[in-house]
Amino acid sequence: MIMAIELIFRNKSQESSNLTIAICYRHNPGSSDDRAVAWQVIKNCAVGNFHPFKYPLDFYVGASDSDGNYMSPIHADCGDSFEVVMESSGHVLKKKPGQSSSPDTIEVMNCLDKGAISANILKSWNLFDILKNIYPQSKAAFMFKPRIWLGVVPEHVKEGDIMTGDTLQNVNTELSLLGINRANIVMSGGGDSGRDISFALENIS
């Protein structure tokens, strides 16, 4: 069983501008609760160049509290459940025994008496998703399908940024990674080609 999908971004466009590309996971595109974090950001990748990266199939779960403390991430698989509790030394993120309410979901429960938490999902130690303002006795539930979204974003966007508005709307190419071990993500178009910038998977295995 593979642990990560090997991907190579290749700039085969005709665009002379220095484009910044964001890769993320979008929830409910086009809806009012659509959200996405810039998981990978590719900068200064000129025409003819390439940028390799991996998409791990597992996750890490972290959390932060209302006092500004961050709890060390814990390895997670779909179906795992976690909780933030008060212990003698302070707030602690722990893995709960048993499974979450769905085998496709990762859950983080706020078991504190007071204070909201944020629940974070990481891949390759980069922030992949976040849910904020999880109040006591409520939980965050994350569900992911094997897919990513890509698009051209302003040059100031960096990894870990929460994307909204026009920035997020421009990250609108959806690529399914289901059943893929490795592939190239090819950017084409732009410049004098008369075509918009586009992204496609090639050399899939």
Coordinates of C-alpha atoms in Angstrom, one line a residue:
M1 CA 0.0 0.0 0.0
I2 CA 1.4 3.4 -1.0
M3 CA 1.8 6.0 1.8
A4 CA 1.8 9.0 -0.5
I5 CA 0.9 9.9 -4.1
E6 CA 3.9 11.3 -6.0
L7 CA 3.1 14.4 -8.0
I8 CA 5.1 16.6 -10.3
F9 CA 3.8 20.1 -11.3
R10 CA 5.1 21.0 -14.8
N11 CA 4.9 24.4 -16.3
K12 CA 4.2 23.7 -20.0
S13 CA 2.3 27.0 -20.5
Q14 CA 3.1 29.8 -22.9
E15 CA 2.6 32.4 -20.1
S16 CA 5.5 34.9 -19.7
S17 CA 4.2 36.2 -16.4
N18 CA 5.6 34.7 -13.1
L19 CA 2.5 33.0 -11.8
T20 CA 1.8 31.8 -8.3
I21 CA -0.1 28.5 -8.0
A22 CA -2.1 27.4 -5.0
I23 CA -3.1 23.8 -4.3
C24 CA -5.8 23.1 -1.7
Y25 CA -8.8 21.1 -0.7
R26 CA -12.2 22.9 -1.1
H27 CA -15.3 22.1 0.8
N28 CA -18.6 22.7 -0.9
P29 CA -17.4 24.9 -3.8
G30 CA -19.8 27.7 -4.6
S31 CA -21.6 27.5 -1.3
S32 CA -21.7 29.9 1.6
D33 CA -19.6 27.5 3.7
D34 CA -16.9 26.9 1.1
R35 CA -13.5 27.1 2.7
A36 CA -9.9 26.2 1.7
V37 CA -6.3 26.6 3.0
A38 CA -3.4 27.1 0.7
W39 CA -1.8 23.7 1.4
Q40 CA 1.0 24.0 -1.3
V41 CA 2.0 27.2 -3.0
I42 CA 4.3 27.0 -6.1
K43 CA 6.2 30.2 -6.9
N44 CA 8.9 31.2 -9.5
C45 CA 8.4 28.0 -11.5
A46 CA 9.3 29.2 -15.0
V47 CA 8.1 27.7 -18.3
G48 CA 9.8 24.4 -18.7
N49 CA 10.5 23.9 -15.0
F50 CA 8.9 21.4 -12.7
H51 CA 8.1 21.2 -9.0
P52 CA 7.8 17.7 -7.3
F53 CA 5.7 17.2 -4.1
K54 CA 3.8 14.4 -2.4
Y55 CA 0.2 14.0 -1.3
P56 CA 0.3 11.8 1.8
L57 CA -2.7 9.5 2.2
D58 CA -2.7 10.0 6.0
F59 CA -3.1 13.1 8.2
Y60 CA -2.0 14.7 11.3
V61 CA -4.4 16.4 13.7
G62 CA -3.5 19.4 15.8
A63 CA -5.4 21.9 17.9
S64 CA -5.0 25.3 19.5
D65 CA -6.9 26.9 22.4
S66 CA -8.3 30.3 23.3
D67 CA -5.1 31.0 25.4
G68 CA -3.0 30.9 22.3
N69 CA -1.5 27.5 23.0
Y70 CA -0.8 24.9 20.2
M71 CA -1.0 21.2 20.9
S72 CA 1.4 18.9 19.2
P73 CA -0.1 17.1 16.1
I74 CA -1.0 13.4 16.3
H75 CA -1.0 11.0 13.4
A76 CA -4.6 10.2 12.1
D77 CA -6.4 8.1 9.7
C78 CA -10.0 8.5 8.5
G79 CA -12.3 7.1 11.2
D80 CA -10.1 8.4 14.1
S81 CA -11.5 10.5 16.9
F82 CA -9.7 13.0 19.2
E83 CA -10.5 15.2 22.1
V84 CA -9.0 18.2 23.9
V85 CA -9.2 17.8 27.6
M86 CA -8.0 19.6 30.8
E87 CA -5.2 17.7 32.6
S88 CA -3.1 18.7 35.5
S89 CA -0.5 20.5 33.3
G90 CA -3.1 22.2 31.1
H91 CA -4.9 21.5 27.8
V92 CA -4.0 18.3 26.0
L93 CA -5.0 16.8 22.6
K94 CA -5.5 13.0 22.9
K95 CA -6.7 10.3 20.6
K96 CA -9.9 8.7 21.8
P97 CA -10.4 4.9 21.9
G98 CA -12.8 3.6 19.2
Q99 CA -13.9 5.2 16.0
S100 CA -15.5 8.4 15.0
S101 CA -19.2 8.5 14.1
S102 CA -18.3 7.7 10.4
P103 CA -15.4 5.7 9.0
D104 CA -14.8 8.5 6.5
T105 CA -14.6 11.2 9.1
I106 CA -11.9 12.6 11.5
E107 CA -13.4 14.2 14.6
V108 CA -12.0 16.5 17.2
M109 CA -14.1 17.0 20.4
N110 CA -13.8 20.0 22.7
C111 CA -14.1 18.5 26.2
L112 CA -13.1 21.6 28.1
D113 CA -15.4 23.4 30.5
K114 CA -14.7 26.7 28.9
G115 CA -12.9 28.2 25.9
A116 CA -13.2 27.5 22.2
I117 CA -10.6 25.6 20.3
S118 CA -9.4 25.4 16.6
A119 CA -8.9 22.0 15.1
N120 CA -6.2 21.6 12.4
I121 CA -5.5 19.0 9.8
L122 CA -2.0 18.7 8.4
K123 CA -0.5 16.9 5.4
S124 CA 3.3 16.9 4.9
W125 CA 3.3 19.1 8.1
N126 CA 1.6 21.9 6.1
L127 CA -1.8 23.1 7.2
F128 CA -4.4 21.3 5.0
D129 CA -7.7 22.3 6.7
I130 CA -8.9 24.2 9.8
L131 CA -12.1 24.6 11.7
K132 CA -12.3 27.4 14.2
N133 CA -14.5 28.3 17.2
I134 CA -15.2 24.8 18.4
Y135 CA -17.0 25.5 21.6
P136 CA -17.1 23.2 24.7
Q137 CA -19.0 20.0 24.3
S138 CA -19.0 20.4 20.5
K139 CA -16.8 18.8 17.8
A140 CA -15.2 19.5 14.5
A141 CA -15.7 16.8 11.8
F142 CA -13.5 16.6 8.7
M143 CA -14.3 14.5 5.7
F144 CA -12.0 14.4 2.6
K145 CA -12.2 12.7 -0.8
P146 CA -9.0 12.0 -2.8
R147 CA -8.9 15.2 -4.8
I148 CA -7.2 18.6 -5.0
W149 CA -8.0 22.0 -6.4
L150 CA -5.5 24.3 -8.2
G151 CA -5.5 27.8 -9.5
V152 CA -3.6 31.0 -10.1
V153 CA -3.5 33.2 -7.0
P154 CA -1.9 36.6 -6.1
E155 CA 1.8 36.5 -5.4
H156 CA 1.3 37.4 -1.7
V157 CA -0.5 34.1 -0.9
K158 CA 1.6 31.7 1.1
E159 CA 1.2 28.2 2.5
G160 CA -1.2 28.1 5.4
D161 CA -3.3 31.1 4.3
I162 CA -7.0 30.8 4.4
M163 CA -8.3 31.7 1.0
T164 CA -11.6 33.5 0.5
G165 CA -13.5 35.6 -2.1
D166 CA -12.0 36.0 -5.5
T167 CA -8.8 34.3 -4.5
L168 CA -10.6 31.1 -3.7
Q169 CA -12.9 31.3 -6.7
N170 CA -9.9 31.3 -9.0
V171 CA -8.6 28.0 -7.5
N172 CA -11.3 26.2 -9.4
T173 CA -9.6 23.2 -11.3
E174 CA -10.6 20.0 -9.5
L175 CA -8.3 16.9 -10.0
S176 CA -9.3 13.5 -8.7
L177 CA -6.4 11.5 -7.3
L178 CA -8.4 8.3 -6.8
G179 CA -6.4 5.2 -7.8
I180 CA -3.3 7.2 -8.7
N181 CA 0.2 6.3 -7.5
R182 CA 2.0 9.0 -9.4
A183 CA 1.2 11.6 -12.1
N184 CA 2.3 14.9 -13.6
I185 CA 0.1 18.0 -13.1
V186 CA 0.6 19.9 -16.3
M187 CA -0.1 23.6 -16.6
S188 CA -0.8 24.8 -20.2
G189 CA -2.3 27.7 -22.1
G190 CA -1.8 31.4 -21.4
G191 CA 0.5 33.9 -23.2
D192 CA 0.0 33.8 -27.0
S193 CA -1.8 30.5 -27.0
G194 CA -5.2 32.1 -27.0
R195 CA -6.3 29.7 -24.3
D196 CA -6.8 30.3 -20.6
I197 CA -4.4 28.8 -18.1
S198 CA -5.5 25.2 -17.4
F199 CA -4.3 22.2 -15.4
A200 CA -4.5 18.4 -16.3
L201 CA -3.1 15.1 -15.1
E202 CA -0.7 13.3 -17.4
N203 CA 1.5 10.2 -17.2
I204 CA -0.7 8.7 -14.7
S205 CA 0.3 5.4 -13.1

